[in-house]
Amino acid sequence: MTGTETIIELGVLRVLTLENETDVALHGRVIEKHFPHVSTRSRCIPNHPNGIPSAEAEVDALPYILELGTEMGAQVDALAISCALDPGVSKLDERLDVPVIGAGASVAGSALARGRNVGTLGLEDGTPSVIKDILGDYLQATETVKGAETTNYLTTPEGRAATGDAITRLIEAGCDVVAPSCTGLTTSGVLTNVQRRADIPIVDPVVAMGAMAATAARPGGQTTDQTSTRHEHP
Amino acid sequence: MTGTETIIELGVLRVLTLENETDVALHGRVIEKHFPHVSTRSRCIPNHPNGIPSAEAEVDALPYILELGTEMGAQVDALAISCALDPGVSKLDERLDVPVIGAGASVAGSALARGRNVGTLGLEDGTPSVIKDILGDYLQATETVKGAETTNYLTTPEGRAATGDAITRLIEAGCDVVAPSCTGLTTSGVLTNVQRRADIPIVDPVVAMGAMAATAARPGGQTTDQTSTRHEHP
C-alpha cells in the first residue's frame, strides 16, 4: 500500500428503511473491509421498514429506488443496489453516467467464476429471477434457511445450525459453490461462520457486489505499460 | 485506508514463458493497481515462449501449469491462472487448499454481472470453451481484432483502431458488455484506451480475475456485526 492509490467512491443504496446510521452503513462497511481502497456512502429508501418481501413491495419501492439512486449516482464513481432482486439496476444503469451494480447479478456471476453447479440459498422460498436467469442450467439446487423469520434469528445457535444444514443439503445435491440469494445473509454475519466449516465456496453477495463495483469503476484511468511483444493466446 | 488491512497474497501464474521479470509481473501489477490490498507473486511456466496458441499447446503446457501451480499454491492465499482458457484451474482447485481462479471464468462471470448481451473479443478466431459455456445464450456475438499477430501490434495506432472497430461491430450486433477472451489484450494496455471511447463496459479479464481472487481469499476471517433485527428480502 503506497497510500497514493485512487479511492473509489461507492454509493450503497439499501432497499430497507433503517433508522440507525450504523445499520444503514453495514453493507458498505463489509465492502470496505474487503476492499480498503473503496470508500462507501450508504443511504436507504424511505417508507420500507420491511424491505422488499414481495413482488408488490418491489413495484412500490421502485420509484423510491430510482429517485434515491439518481441522486446518489451524481456523487459517486459507482452505485451498488444492495439487494439480490437487483431492483432498478437496469433503469439506473441506463440513466446514470456511473456503473450501477446489483447484488443479484454480482453473486450469480461470481458463483459462475468459482463453480459450475451452483446452489442458491435464501431466507424464503424461491430465487430472484435475475439470479435464475444468469445461472440458467448451472442452477443445481435451491435451499431455504428454515425458520429464518428475521436476520436476527440467523445469529442464534439455531439459526447458524439451520444455515449450515441448508448448505449441507446443497452439497448433498451436488453443488460446488453457494450463491446466497438474499443480502440479509450478509447482514446477519452468518456467512463467515458457515464458510469456515463448508468445503465449498460460499460467495458473499455484498462482497461480490463490491468486487464488481470496484472492477467497474476503474479509477484513475489505469494504463498498463506495453512491455511484451509476444502473442499470448488466448 | 487505515494501514492495518490484511494483505492478500495472490499467486499469478503466467502460461507464457517470459525472460524479463517485469513482463512476468505485468498482470500482477495490473491487479495490484486495481486492488492495492492485494500483493502478487508472479511466475511463468518454462518452455512456452509462444504461450498457448492451440489445443495441442494446451495439452503440452498442462503438466507445467499443474506443477508450478501446486508449488505456488503452497505460498499464497489464492492462485490466479492468467489465461482465458483456464488451463488447469479445475484440477488445481481440487488439489490445493487455496482458491484457484481463472481469467476465463472470471471475465465471463463479471460480464454477466454487467449485461445480458455479451460480446467476446479475441486475438484469433473462436472463444474459449469455458467462456462459451458460462455465457450460454447470453453470448451475443464474437469478434476478433483483425491483424493482431502480436500484442505489440495492439499498441500501434492501427492496432488500437482495429480493436475499436471490433468493439463497434460488437455494439452494432447488440452487445451491452464486452468480455475480452484473451489476457493478451490486458498485456497490450489497449483495453483502457478503448474503454474511454466505448459506451458499453469492457471487462478487463485480468482485473476481473483479481476481483474474483480478492473475493475468494477473504483474508482475516471477516465478521460482520449483527446490528439489524429486521428481515431483509431477498
Coordinates of N, CA and C in Angstrom, one line a residue, chain B:
Chain B
M1 N -8.1 4.3 4.0 CA -7.0 3.3 4.2 C -6.5 3.5 5.7
T2 N -6.6 2.5 6.5 CA -6.1 2.6 7.8 C -4.7 2.1 8.0
G3 N -4.2 1.4 7.0 CA -2.9 0.8 7.0 C -2.8 -0.5 7.8
T4 N -4.0 -0.9 8.4 CA -4.0 -2.1 9.2 C -4.7 -3.3 8.5
E5 N -5.0 -3.1 7.2 CA -5.8 -4.1 6.5 C -4.9 -5.4 6.3
T6 N -5.6 -6.5 6.2 CA -4.9 -7.7 5.8 C -4.5 -7.6 4.3
I7 N -3.3 -8.0 4.0 CA -2.9 -8.0 2.6 C -3.2 -9.4 2.1
I8 N -3.8 -9.5 0.9 CA -4.0 -10.8 0.3 C -2.8 -11.1 -0.6
E9 N -2.2 -12.3 -0.3 CA -1.1 -12.7 -1.1 C -1.6 -13.6 -2.3
L10 N -1.5 -13.1 -3.5 CA -2.0 -13.7 -4.6 C -0.9 -14.2 -5.6
G11 N -0.9 -15.5 -5.9 CA 0.0 -16.0 -6.9 C -0.6 -15.8 -8.3
V12 N 0.2 -15.3 -9.2 CA -0.3 -15.1 -10.6 C 0.6 -16.0 -11.5
L13 N 0.0 -17.0 -12.0 CA 0.7 -18.0 -12.9 C 0.5 -17.6 -14.3
R14 N 1.6 -17.3 -15.0 CA 1.6 -17.0 -16.4 C 1.8 -18.2 -17.3
V15 N 1.1 -18.4 -18.3 CA 1.2 -19.6 -19.1 C 2.1 -19.4 -20.4
L16 N 2.8 -18.3 -20.3 CA 3.7 -17.8 -21.4 C 5.1 -17.7 -20.8
T17 N 6.1 -18.3 -21.4 CA 7.4 -18.1 -20.9 C 8.0 -16.8 -21.3
L18 N 8.3 -16.0 -20.3 CA 8.9 -14.7 -20.5 C 10.2 -14.6 -19.7
E19 N 11.2 -14.0 -20.4 CA 12.5 -13.9 -19.8 C 12.6 -12.8 -18.7
N20 N 11.9 -11.7 -19.0 CA 12.0 -10.5 -18.2 C 11.1 -10.5 -17.0
E21 N 11.6 -10.2 -15.8 CA 10.7 -10.3 -14.6 C 9.6 -9.3 -14.7
T22 N 9.9 -8.1 -15.3 CA 8.8 -7.1 -15.4 C 7.7 -7.6 -16.3
D23 N 8.0 -8.3 -17.3 CA 7.0 -8.9 -18.2 C 6.2 -9.9 -17.4
V24 N 6.9 -10.8 -16.7 CA 6.2 -11.8 -15.9 C 5.2 -11.2 -14.9
A25 N 5.6 -10.1 -14.3 CA 4.8 -9.5 -13.3 C 3.7 -8.5 -13.8
L26 N 3.7 -8.3 -15.1 CA 2.8 -7.3 -15.6 C 1.3 -7.5 -15.2
H27 N 0.8 -8.7 -15.3 CA -0.6 -8.9 -14.9 C -0.8 -8.7 -13.4
G28 N 0.1 -9.2 -12.7 CA 0.1 -8.9 -11.2 C 0.1 -7.5 -10.9
R29 N 0.8 -6.7 -11.6 CA 0.9 -5.2 -11.3 C -0.5 -4.6 -11.7
V30 N -1.1 -5.0 -12.7 CA -2.4 -4.5 -13.1 C -3.4 -4.8 -11.9
I31 N -3.3 -6.0 -11.4 CA -4.2 -6.4 -10.3 C -3.9 -5.5 -9.1
E32 N -2.7 -5.3 -8.8 CA -2.3 -4.5 -7.6 C -2.7 -3.1 -7.7
K33 N -2.7 -2.6 -9.0 CA -3.1 -1.2 -9.2 C -4.6 -1.0 -8.9
H34 N -5.4 -2.1 -9.3 CA -6.9 -2.0 -9.0 C -7.2 -2.4 -7.6
F35 N -6.4 -3.3 -7.0 CA -6.7 -3.8 -5.7 C -5.5 -3.6 -4.8
P36 N -5.3 -2.5 -4.3 CA -4.0 -2.2 -3.6 C -3.7 -3.0 -2.4
H37 N -4.8 -3.7 -1.9 CA -4.5 -4.6 -0.7 C -4.1 -6.0 -1.2
V38 N -4.0 -6.2 -2.5 CA -3.5 -7.5 -3.0 C -2.0 -7.4 -3.4
S39 N -1.2 -8.3 -2.9 CA 0.2 -8.3 -3.2 C 0.4 -9.6 -4.0
T40 N 1.0 -9.4 -5.2 CA 1.1 -10.5 -6.1 C 2.5 -11.1 -6.2
R41 N 2.6 -12.3 -6.5 CA 3.8 -13.0 -6.8 C 3.6 -13.7 -8.1
S42 N 4.4 -13.3 -9.1 CA 4.1 -13.9 -10.5 C 5.2 -14.9 -10.9
R43 N 4.8 -15.9 -11.5 CA 5.8 -16.8 -12.1 C 5.3 -17.3 -13.4
C44 N 6.1 -17.8 -14.3 CA 5.7 -18.3 -15.6 C 6.2 -19.7 -15.8
I45 N 5.5 -20.5 -16.6 CA 5.9 -21.8 -16.9 C 7.1 -21.8 -17.9
P46 N 7.9 -22.8 -17.8 CA 9.1 -22.9 -18.8 C 8.6 -23.4 -20.1
N47 N 9.5 -23.2 -21.1 CA 9.4 -23.9 -22.4 C 8.2 -23.5 -23.3
H48 N 7.5 -22.4 -23.0 CA 6.4 -22.0 -23.8 C 6.4 -20.5 -24.2
P49 N 7.5 -20.2 -25.0 CA 7.6 -18.8 -25.3 C 6.5 -18.3 -26.2
N50 N 5.7 -19.1 -26.8 CA 4.6 -18.7 -27.6 C 3.2 -18.8 -26.9
G51 N 3.3 -19.1 -25.6 CA 2.1 -19.2 -24.8 C 1.3 -20.5 -25.2
I52 N 0.0 -20.4 -25.3 CA -0.9 -21.5 -25.6 C -1.7 -21.1 -26.9
P53 N -1.1 -21.2 -28.0 CA -1.8 -20.8 -29.3 C -2.7 -21.9 -29.8
S54 N -2.7 -23.1 -29.3 CA -3.5 -24.1 -29.9 C -3.9 -25.1 -28.8
A55 N -4.8 -26.0 -29.2 CA -5.3 -27.0 -28.2 C -4.1 -28.0 -27.9
E56 N -3.3 -28.3 -28.9 CA -2.1 -29.1 -28.7 C -1.2 -28.5 -27.7
A57 N -1.0 -27.2 -27.8 CA -0.1 -26.5 -26.9 C -0.6 -26.5 -25.5
E58 N -2.0 -26.5 -25.4 CA -2.6 -26.5 -24.1 C -2.3 -27.9 -23.4
V59 N -2.5 -29.0 -24.2 CA -2.2 -30.3 -23.6 C -0.7 -30.4 -23.2
D60 N 0.2 -29.8 -24.0 CA 1.6 -29.9 -23.7 C 1.9 -29.0 -22.4
A61 N 1.2 -27.9 -22.3 CA 1.5 -27.0 -21.2 C 1.0 -27.4 -19.9
L62 N -0.1 -28.2 -19.9 CA -0.8 -28.6 -18.7 C 0.0 -29.1 -17.5
P63 N 0.9 -30.1 -17.8 CA 1.8 -30.6 -16.7 C 2.6 -29.5 -16.1
Y64 N 3.1 -28.6 -16.9 CA 3.9 -27.5 -16.3 C 3.1 -26.6 -15.4
I65 N 1.8 -26.4 -15.9 CA 0.9 -25.5 -15.1 C 0.6 -26.2 -13.8
L66 N 0.3 -27.5 -13.8 CA -0.1 -28.2 -12.6 C 1.1 -28.2 -11.6
E67 N 2.3 -28.4 -12.1 CA 3.5 -28.5 -11.3 C 3.8 -27.1 -10.6
L68 N 3.8 -26.1 -11.5 CA 4.1 -24.7 -11.0 C 3.0 -24.2 -10.0
G69 N 1.7 -24.5 -10.4 CA 0.6 -24.1 -9.6 C 0.6 -24.7 -8.3
T70 N 0.9 -26.0 -8.2 CA 1.0 -26.7 -6.9 C 2.0 -26.1 -6.0
E71 N 3.2 -25.8 -6.6 CA 4.3 -25.1 -5.9 C 3.9 -23.7 -5.4
M72 N 3.3 -22.9 -6.3 CA 2.9 -21.6 -5.9 C 1.8 -21.6 -4.9
G73 N 0.8 -22.6 -5.0 CA -0.4 -22.6 -4.2 C 0.0 -22.8 -2.7
A74 N 1.1 -23.3 -2.4 CA 1.5 -23.5 -1.0 C 2.0 -22.3 -0.3
Q75 N 2.1 -21.2 -1.1 CA 2.7 -20.0 -0.5 C 1.9 -18.7 -0.6
V76 N 0.6 -18.9 -1.0 CA -0.3 -17.8 -1.2 C -1.7 -18.0 -0.6
D77 N -2.5 -16.9 -0.6 CA -3.9 -17.0 -0.1 C -4.8 -17.4 -1.2
A78 N -4.4 -17.2 -2.5 CA -5.2 -17.6 -3.6 C -4.3 -17.6 -4.8
L79 N -4.7 -18.4 -5.8 CA -3.8 -18.6 -7.0 C -4.7 -18.2 -8.3
A80 N -4.1 -17.4 -9.1 CA -4.8 -17.0 -10.3 C -4.0 -17.5 -11.5
I81 N -4.7 -18.2 -12.5 CA -4.1 -18.7 -13.7 C -4.5 -17.6 -14.8
S82 N -3.5 -16.9 -15.2 CA -3.8 -15.7 -16.0 C -3.8 -16.0 -17.5
C83 N -4.8 -16.8 -17.8 CA -5.1 -17.2 -19.2 C -6.6 -17.5 -19.3
A84 N -7.2 -17.0 -20.4 CA -8.7 -17.1 -20.5 C -9.1 -18.5 -20.9
L85 N -8.2 -19.4 -21.2 CA -8.6 -20.8 -21.4 C -8.8 -21.5 -20.0
D86 N -8.4 -20.9 -19.0 CA -8.4 -21.5 -17.6 C -7.8 -22.9 -17.6
P87 N -6.6 -23.0 -18.2 CA -5.9 -24.3 -18.2 C -5.5 -24.7 -16.8
G88 N -5.9 -25.9 -16.4 CA -5.5 -26.5 -15.1 C -6.3 -26.0 -13.9
V89 N -7.2 -25.0 -14.1 CA -7.9 -24.4 -13.0 C -8.7 -25.4 -12.1
S90 N -9.5 -26.2 -12.8 CA -10.3 -27.2 -12.1 C -9.4 -28.1 -11.3
K91 N -8.4 -28.7 -12.0 CA -7.5 -29.7 -11.3 C -6.8 -29.0 -10.1
L92 N -6.3 -27.8 -10.3 CA -5.6 -27.2 -9.2 C -6.5 -26.8 -8.1
D93 N -7.7 -26.4 -8.4 CA -8.7 -26.0 -7.4 C -9.1 -27.2 -6.5
E94 N -9.1 -28.4 -7.1 CA -9.4 -29.6 -6.3 C -8.2 -30.0 -5.5
R95 N -7.0 -29.7 -6.0 CA -5.8 -30.2 -5.4 C -5.3 -29.3 -4.3
L96 N -5.5 -28.0 -4.4 CA -4.9 -27.0 -3.5 C -5.9 -26.6 -2.3
D97 N -5.3 -26.1 -1.3 CA -6.1 -25.7 -0.1 C -6.6 -24.2 -0.3
V98 N -6.0 -23.5 -1.3 CA -6.5 -22.1 -1.5 C -7.3 -22.1 -2.8
P99 N -8.2 -21.0 -2.9 CA -9.0 -20.9 -4.1 C -8.1 -20.7 -5.4
V100 N -8.5 -21.3 -6.5 CA -7.8 -21.2 -7.7 C -8.8 -20.5 -8.7
I101 N -8.4 -19.4 -9.3 CA -9.3 -18.6 -10.2 C -8.7 -18.5 -11.5
G102 N -9.5 -18.6 -12.6 CA -9.0 -18.5 -13.9 C -9.5 -17.2 -14.6
A103 N -8.8 -16.7 -15.5 CA -9.2 -15.4 -16.2 C -10.5 -15.6 -17.0
G104 N -10.6 -16.8 -17.6 CA -11.8 -17.1 -18.5 C -13.1 -17.0 -17.7
A105 N -13.2 -17.9 -16.7 CA -14.5 -17.9 -15.9 C -14.7 -16.5 -15.3
S106 N -13.6 -15.8 -14.9 CA -13.8 -14.5 -14.2 C -14.3 -13.5 -15.2
V107 N -13.8 -13.4 -16.4 CA -14.3 -12.4 -17.3 C -15.7 -12.7 -17.7
A108 N -16.0 -14.0 -17.9 CA -17.4 -14.4 -18.2 C -18.4 -14.1 -17.1
G109 N -18.1 -14.5 -15.9 CA -18.9 -14.2 -14.8 C -19.1 -12.7 -14.5
S110 N -18.0 -11.9 -14.7 CA -18.1 -10.5 -14.4 C -18.9 -9.8 -15.5
A111 N -18.8 -10.3 -16.8 CA -19.6 -9.7 -17.8 C -21.1 -9.9 -17.6
L112 N -21.5 -11.1 -17.0 CA -22.9 -11.3 -16.7 C -23.4 -10.5 -15.6
A113 N -22.5 -10.0 -14.8 CA -22.9 -9.0 -13.7 C -23.2 -7.6 -14.3
R114 N -22.8 -7.4 -15.5 CA -22.9 -6.1 -16.1 C -23.9 -6.0 -17.2
G115 N -24.1 -7.1 -17.9 CA -25.0 -7.0 -19.1 C -25.5 -8.4 -19.4
R116 N -26.5 -8.5 -20.3 CA -27.1 -9.8 -20.6 C -26.9 -10.1 -22.1
N117 N -26.2 -9.2 -22.8 CA -25.9 -9.5 -24.2 C -24.4 -9.3 -24.4
V118 N -23.7 -10.4 -24.2 CA -22.2 -10.3 -24.1 C -21.5 -10.5 -25.4
G119 N -20.6 -9.6 -25.7 CA -19.7 -9.8 -26.9 C -18.3 -10.2 -26.4
T120 N -17.8 -11.3 -27.0 CA -16.4 -11.7 -26.7 C -15.5 -11.1 -27.8
L121 N -14.3 -10.8 -27.3 CA -13.3 -10.2 -28.2 C -12.0 -10.9 -28.1
G122 N -11.5 -11.5 -29.2 CA -10.3 -12.3 -29.1 C -9.2 -11.8 -30.1
L123 N -8.1 -12.4 -30.0 CA -7.0 -12.1 -30.9 C -6.9 -13.1 -32.1
E124 N -7.6 -14.2 -31.9 CA -7.8 -15.1 -33.0 C -9.2 -15.7 -32.9
D125 N -9.6 -16.4 -34.0 CA -11.0 -16.8 -34.1 C -11.3 -17.7 -32.9
G126 N -12.6 -17.6 -32.5 CA -13.1 -18.5 -31.5 C -13.0 -18.0 -30.1
T127 N -13.9 -18.5 -29.3 CA -14.0 -18.1 -27.9 C -13.7 -19.4 -27.0
P128 N -12.8 -19.2 -26.0 CA -12.5 -20.4 -25.2 C -13.8 -21.1 -24.6
S129 N -13.8 -22.4 -24.6 CA -15.0 -23.1 -24.2 C -15.5 -22.7 -22.8
V130 N -14.6 -22.5 -21.9 CA -15.0 -22.1 -20.5 C -15.9 -20.8 -20.6
I131 N -15.5 -19.9 -21.4 CA -16.3 -18.7 -21.6 C -17.6 -18.9 -22.3
K132 N -17.5 -19.7 -23.4 CA -18.8 -20.0 -24.1 C -19.8 -20.7 -23.2
D133 N -19.2 -21.7 -22.4 CA -20.1 -22.5 -21.5 C -20.8 -21.6 -20.5
I134 N -20.1 -20.7 -19.9 CA -20.7 -19.9 -18.8 C -21.7 -18.9 -19.4
L135 N -21.3 -18.3 -20.6 CA -22.2 -17.3 -21.2 C -23.5 -17.9 -21.7
G136 N -23.3 -19.1 -22.3 CA -24.5 -19.8 -22.8 C -25.3 -18.9 -23.8
D137 N -26.6 -18.8 -23.6 CA -27.4 -18.0 -24.5 C -27.1 -16.5 -24.5
Y138 N -26.3 -16.1 -23.5 CA -26.0 -14.7 -23.3 C -24.8 -14.3 -24.2
L139 N -24.2 -15.2 -24.9 CA -23.1 -14.9 -25.8 C -23.8 -14.4 -27.1
Q140 N -23.8 -13.1 -27.2 CA -24.5 -12.4 -28.3 C -23.7 -12.4 -29.6
A141 N -22.4 -12.1 -29.5 CA -21.6 -12.0 -30.7 C -20.1 -12.2 -30.3
T142 N -19.3 -12.6 -31.3 CA -17.9 -12.8 -31.1 C -17.1 -12.1 -32.2
E143 N -16.1 -11.4 -31.8 CA -15.3 -10.6 -32.7 C -13.8 -10.9 -32.5
T144 N -13.0 -10.7 -33.6 CA -11.6 -10.8 -33.5 C -10.9 -9.5 -33.9
V145 N -9.8 -9.2 -33.3 CA -9.1 -8.0 -33.7 C -8.3 -8.4 -34.9
K146 N -8.7 -7.7 -36.0 CA -8.0 -8.1 -37.3 C -6.6 -7.7 -37.3
G147 N -5.7 -8.6 -37.7 CA -4.3 -8.2 -37.9 C -3.5 -8.4 -36.6
A148 N -4.1 -8.8 -35.5 CA -3.3 -8.9 -34.3 C -2.4 -10.1 -34.2
E149 N -1.3 -10.1 -34.9 CA -0.4 -11.2 -34.9 C 0.4 -11.2 -33.6
T150 N 0.6 -10.0 -33.0 CA 1.3 -9.9 -31.8 C 0.6 -8.9 -30.9
T151 N 0.8 -9.0 -29.6 CA 0.2 -8.0 -28.7 C 0.8 -6.6 -28.9
N152 N 2.0 -6.6 -29.4 CA 2.7 -5.4 -29.8 C 1.9 -4.6 -30.8
Y153 N 1.3 -5.3 -31.8 CA 0.5 -4.6 -32.8 C -0.6 -3.8 -32.2
L154 N -1.2 -4.4 -31.1 CA -2.3 -3.7 -30.5 C -2.1 -2.3 -30.0
T155 N -0.8 -2.0 -29.7 CA -0.4 -0.7 -29.2 C -0.1 0.3 -30.3
T156 N -0.1 -0.2 -31.5 CA 0.1 0.8 -32.6 C -1.2 1.5 -32.9
P157 N -1.2 2.6 -33.6 CA -2.4 3.3 -34.0 C -3.4 2.4 -34.7
E158 N -2.8 1.6 -35.6 CA -3.6 0.6 -36.4 C -4.3 -0.4 -35.5
G159 N -3.5 -0.9 -34.5 CA -4.0 -1.9 -33.6 C -5.1 -1.4 -32.7
R160 N -4.9 -0.2 -32.3 CA -6.0 0.5 -31.4 C -7.2 0.7 -32.3
A161 N -7.0 1.1 -33.5 CA -8.2 1.3 -34.4 C -8.9 0.0 -34.7
A162 N -8.1 -1.1 -34.9 CA -8.7 -2.4 -35.2 C -9.5 -2.9 -34.0
T163 N -8.9 -2.6 -32.8 CA -9.6 -3.0 -31.6 C -10.9 -2.3 -31.4
G164 N -10.8 -0.9 -31.6 CA -12.0 -0.1 -31.6 C -13.1 -0.5 -32.6
D165 N -12.6 -0.9 -33.8 CA -13.6 -1.3 -34.8 C -14.3 -2.6 -34.4
A166 N -13.5 -3.5 -33.8 CA -14.1 -4.8 -33.4 C -15.2 -4.5 -32.3
I167 N -14.9 -3.6 -31.4 CA -15.9 -3.3 -30.4 C -17.1 -2.6 -31.0
T168 N -16.9 -1.8 -32.0 CA -18.0 -1.1 -32.7 C -18.9 -2.2 -33.3
R169 N -18.3 -3.2 -33.9 CA -19.1 -4.3 -34.5 C -19.9 -5.1 -33.4
L170 N -19.3 -5.2 -32.3 CA -20.0 -5.9 -31.2 C -21.2 -5.1 -30.7
I171 N -21.0 -3.8 -30.6 CA -22.1 -2.9 -30.2 C -23.2 -3.0 -31.3
E172 N -22.8 -2.9 -32.6 CA -23.8 -3.0 -33.7 C -24.5 -4.3 -33.7
A173 N -23.9 -5.3 -33.1 CA -24.5 -6.7 -33.0 C -25.4 -6.8 -31.8
G174 N -25.6 -5.7 -31.1 CA -26.5 -5.7 -29.9 C -25.9 -6.0 -28.6
C175 N -24.5 -6.0 -28.5 CA -23.9 -6.3 -27.2 C -24.0 -5.1 -26.3
D176 N -24.2 -5.4 -25.0 CA -24.2 -4.3 -24.0 C -23.0 -4.5 -23.0
V177 N -22.1 -5.4 -23.3 CA -20.9 -5.5 -22.5 C -19.9 -6.4 -23.3
V178 N -18.6 -6.1 -23.1 CA -17.6 -6.8 -23.9 C -16.7 -7.6 -22.9
A179 N -16.6 -8.9 -23.2 CA -15.7 -9.8 -22.4 C -14.5 -10.2 -23.3
P180 N -13.4 -9.5 -23.1 CA -12.2 -9.9 -23.9 C -11.8 -11.3 -23.5
S181 N -11.6 -12.1 -24.5 CA -11.4 -13.6 -24.3 C -9.9 -13.9 -24.4
C182 N -9.0 -13.0 -24.2 CA -7.6 -13.2 -24.2 C -6.9 -12.2 -23.3
T183 N -6.1 -12.7 -22.4 CA -5.4 -11.8 -21.5 C -4.3 -11.0 -22.2
G184 N -4.0 -11.4 -23.4 CA -3.0 -10.6 -24.2 C -3.6 -9.2 -24.4
L185 N -4.9 -9.0 -24.4 CA -5.5 -7.7 -24.5 C -5.2 -6.8 -23.3
T186 N -5.1 -7.5 -22.1 CA -4.7 -6.7 -21.0 C -3.2 -6.4 -21.1
T187 N -2.4 -7.3 -21.5 CA -0.9 -7.1 -21.6 C -0.6 -5.9 -22.5
S188 N -1.4 -5.8 -23.6 CA -1.1 -4.7 -24.5 C -1.5 -3.3 -24.0
G189 N -2.4 -3.3 -23.0 CA -2.8 -2.0 -22.4 C -3.9 -1.3 -23.3
V190 N -4.3 -2.0 -24.3 CA -5.3 -1.4 -25.3 C -6.7 -1.2 -24.7
L191 N -7.0 -2.0 -23.7 CA -8.4 -2.0 -23.2 C -8.8 -0.7 -22.5
T192 N -7.8 -0.1 -21.8 CA -8.0 1.2 -21.2 C -8.4 2.2 -22.2
N193 N -7.6 2.2 -23.3 CA -7.8 3.2 -24.4 C -9.2 3.0 -25.0
V194 N -9.6 1.8 -25.3 CA -10.8 1.6 -26.0 C -12.0 1.8 -25.0
Q195 N -11.8 1.5 -23.7 CA -12.9 1.8 -22.8 C -13.3 3.3 -22.7
R196 N -12.3 4.1 -22.8 CA -12.6 5.5 -22.8 C -13.5 6.0 -23.8
R197 N -13.5 5.3 -25.0 CA -14.3 5.7 -26.1 C -15.6 4.9 -26.2
A198 N -15.7 3.7 -25.6 CA -16.8 2.9 -25.8 C -18.0 3.3 -24.8
D199 N -19.2 3.1 -25.3 CA -20.3 3.4 -24.5 C -20.8 2.3 -23.6
I200 N -20.2 1.1 -23.8 CA -20.6 -0.1 -23.0 C -19.4 -0.5 -22.2
P201 N -19.6 -1.2 -21.1 CA -18.5 -1.7 -20.3 C -17.6 -2.7 -21.0
I202 N -16.3 -2.6 -20.9 CA -15.4 -3.6 -21.4 C -14.7 -4.2 -20.2
V203 N -14.9 -5.4 -19.9 CA -14.4 -6.1 -18.7 C -12.9 -6.5 -18.9
D204 N -12.0 -6.0 -18.1 CA -10.6 -6.5 -18.3 C -10.5 -7.9 -17.6
P205 N -10.1 -8.8 -18.4 CA -10.1 -10.2 -17.9 C -9.1 -10.4 -16.7
V206 N -8.0 -9.7 -16.7 CA -7.0 -9.8 -15.6 C -7.6 -9.1 -14.3
V207 N -8.2 -7.9 -14.5 CA -8.8 -7.2 -13.3 C -9.9 -8.0 -12.8
A208 N -10.7 -8.6 -13.7 CA -11.9 -9.5 -13.2 C -11.4 -10.6 -12.4
M209 N -10.3 -11.2 -12.9 CA -9.7 -12.4 -12.1 C -9.1 -11.9 -10.8
G210 N -8.5 -10.7 -10.7 CA -8.1 -10.2 -9.5 C -9.2 -9.9 -8.5
A211 N -10.4 -9.4 -9.0 CA -11.5 -9.2 -8.2 C -12.1 -10.5 -7.6
M212 N -12.2 -11.5 -8.5 CA -12.7 -12.8 -8.0 C -11.7 -13.4 -7.0
A213 N -10.4 -13.3 -7.2 CA -9.5 -13.8 -6.3 C -9.5 -13.1 -4.9
A214 N -9.7 -11.8 -5.0 CA -9.7 -11.0 -3.8 C -11.0 -11.3 -3.0
T215 N -12.1 -11.6 -3.7 CA -13.3 -12.0 -3.1 C -13.2 -13.4 -2.4
A216 N -12.6 -14.3 -3.2 CA -12.5 -15.7 -2.7 C -11.5 -15.8 -1.5
A217 N -10.5 -15.0 -1.5 CA -9.5 -15.2 -0.5 C -9.9 -14.9 0.9
R218 N -10.8 -13.9 1.0 CA -11.4 -13.5 2.3 C -10.3 -13.6 3.5
P219 N -9.5 -12.6 3.5 CA -8.4 -12.7 4.5 C -8.9 -12.3 5.9
G220 N -8.3 -12.8 6.9 CA -8.6 -12.4 8.2 C -9.9 -12.8 8.8
G221 N -10.6 -13.6 8.0 CA -11.9 -14.1 8.5 C -12.9 -13.1 9.0
Q222 N -13.3 -12.2 8.0 CA -14.2 -11.1 8.3 C -15.4 -11.5 9.0
T223 N -15.9 -10.8 10.0 CA -17.1 -11.0 10.6 C -17.9 -9.7 10.6
T224 N -19.1 -9.8 10.0 CA -20.0 -8.6 10.0 C -20.7 -8.6 11.3
D225 N -20.8 -7.4 12.0 CA -21.5 -7.3 13.2 C -23.0 -7.5 12.9
Q226 N -23.7 -8.1 13.9 CA -25.1 -8.3 13.7 C -25.8 -7.1 14.4
T227 N -26.3 -6.2 13.5 CA -26.8 -5.0 14.1 C -28.2 -4.7 13.6
S228 N -28.8 -5.6 12.9 CA -30.1 -5.4 12.4 C -31.0 -6.6 12.8
T229 N -32.2 -6.3 13.2 CA -33.1 -7.4 13.6 C -34.2 -7.6 12.5
R230 N -34.1 -6.7 11.5 CA -35.2 -6.8 10.5 C -34.9 -7.9 9.5
H231 N -35.9 -8.3 8.8 CA -35.8 -9.3 7.8 C -35.7 -8.6 6.4
E232 N -34.6 -8.8 5.8 CA -34.4 -8.1 4.5 C -34.6 -9.1 3.4
H233 N -35.5 -8.9 2.5 CA -35.8 -9.9 1.4 C -35.6 -9.2 0.1
P234 N -35.1 -10.1 -0.8 CA -34.3 -11.3 -0.5 C -32.8 -10.9 -0.5

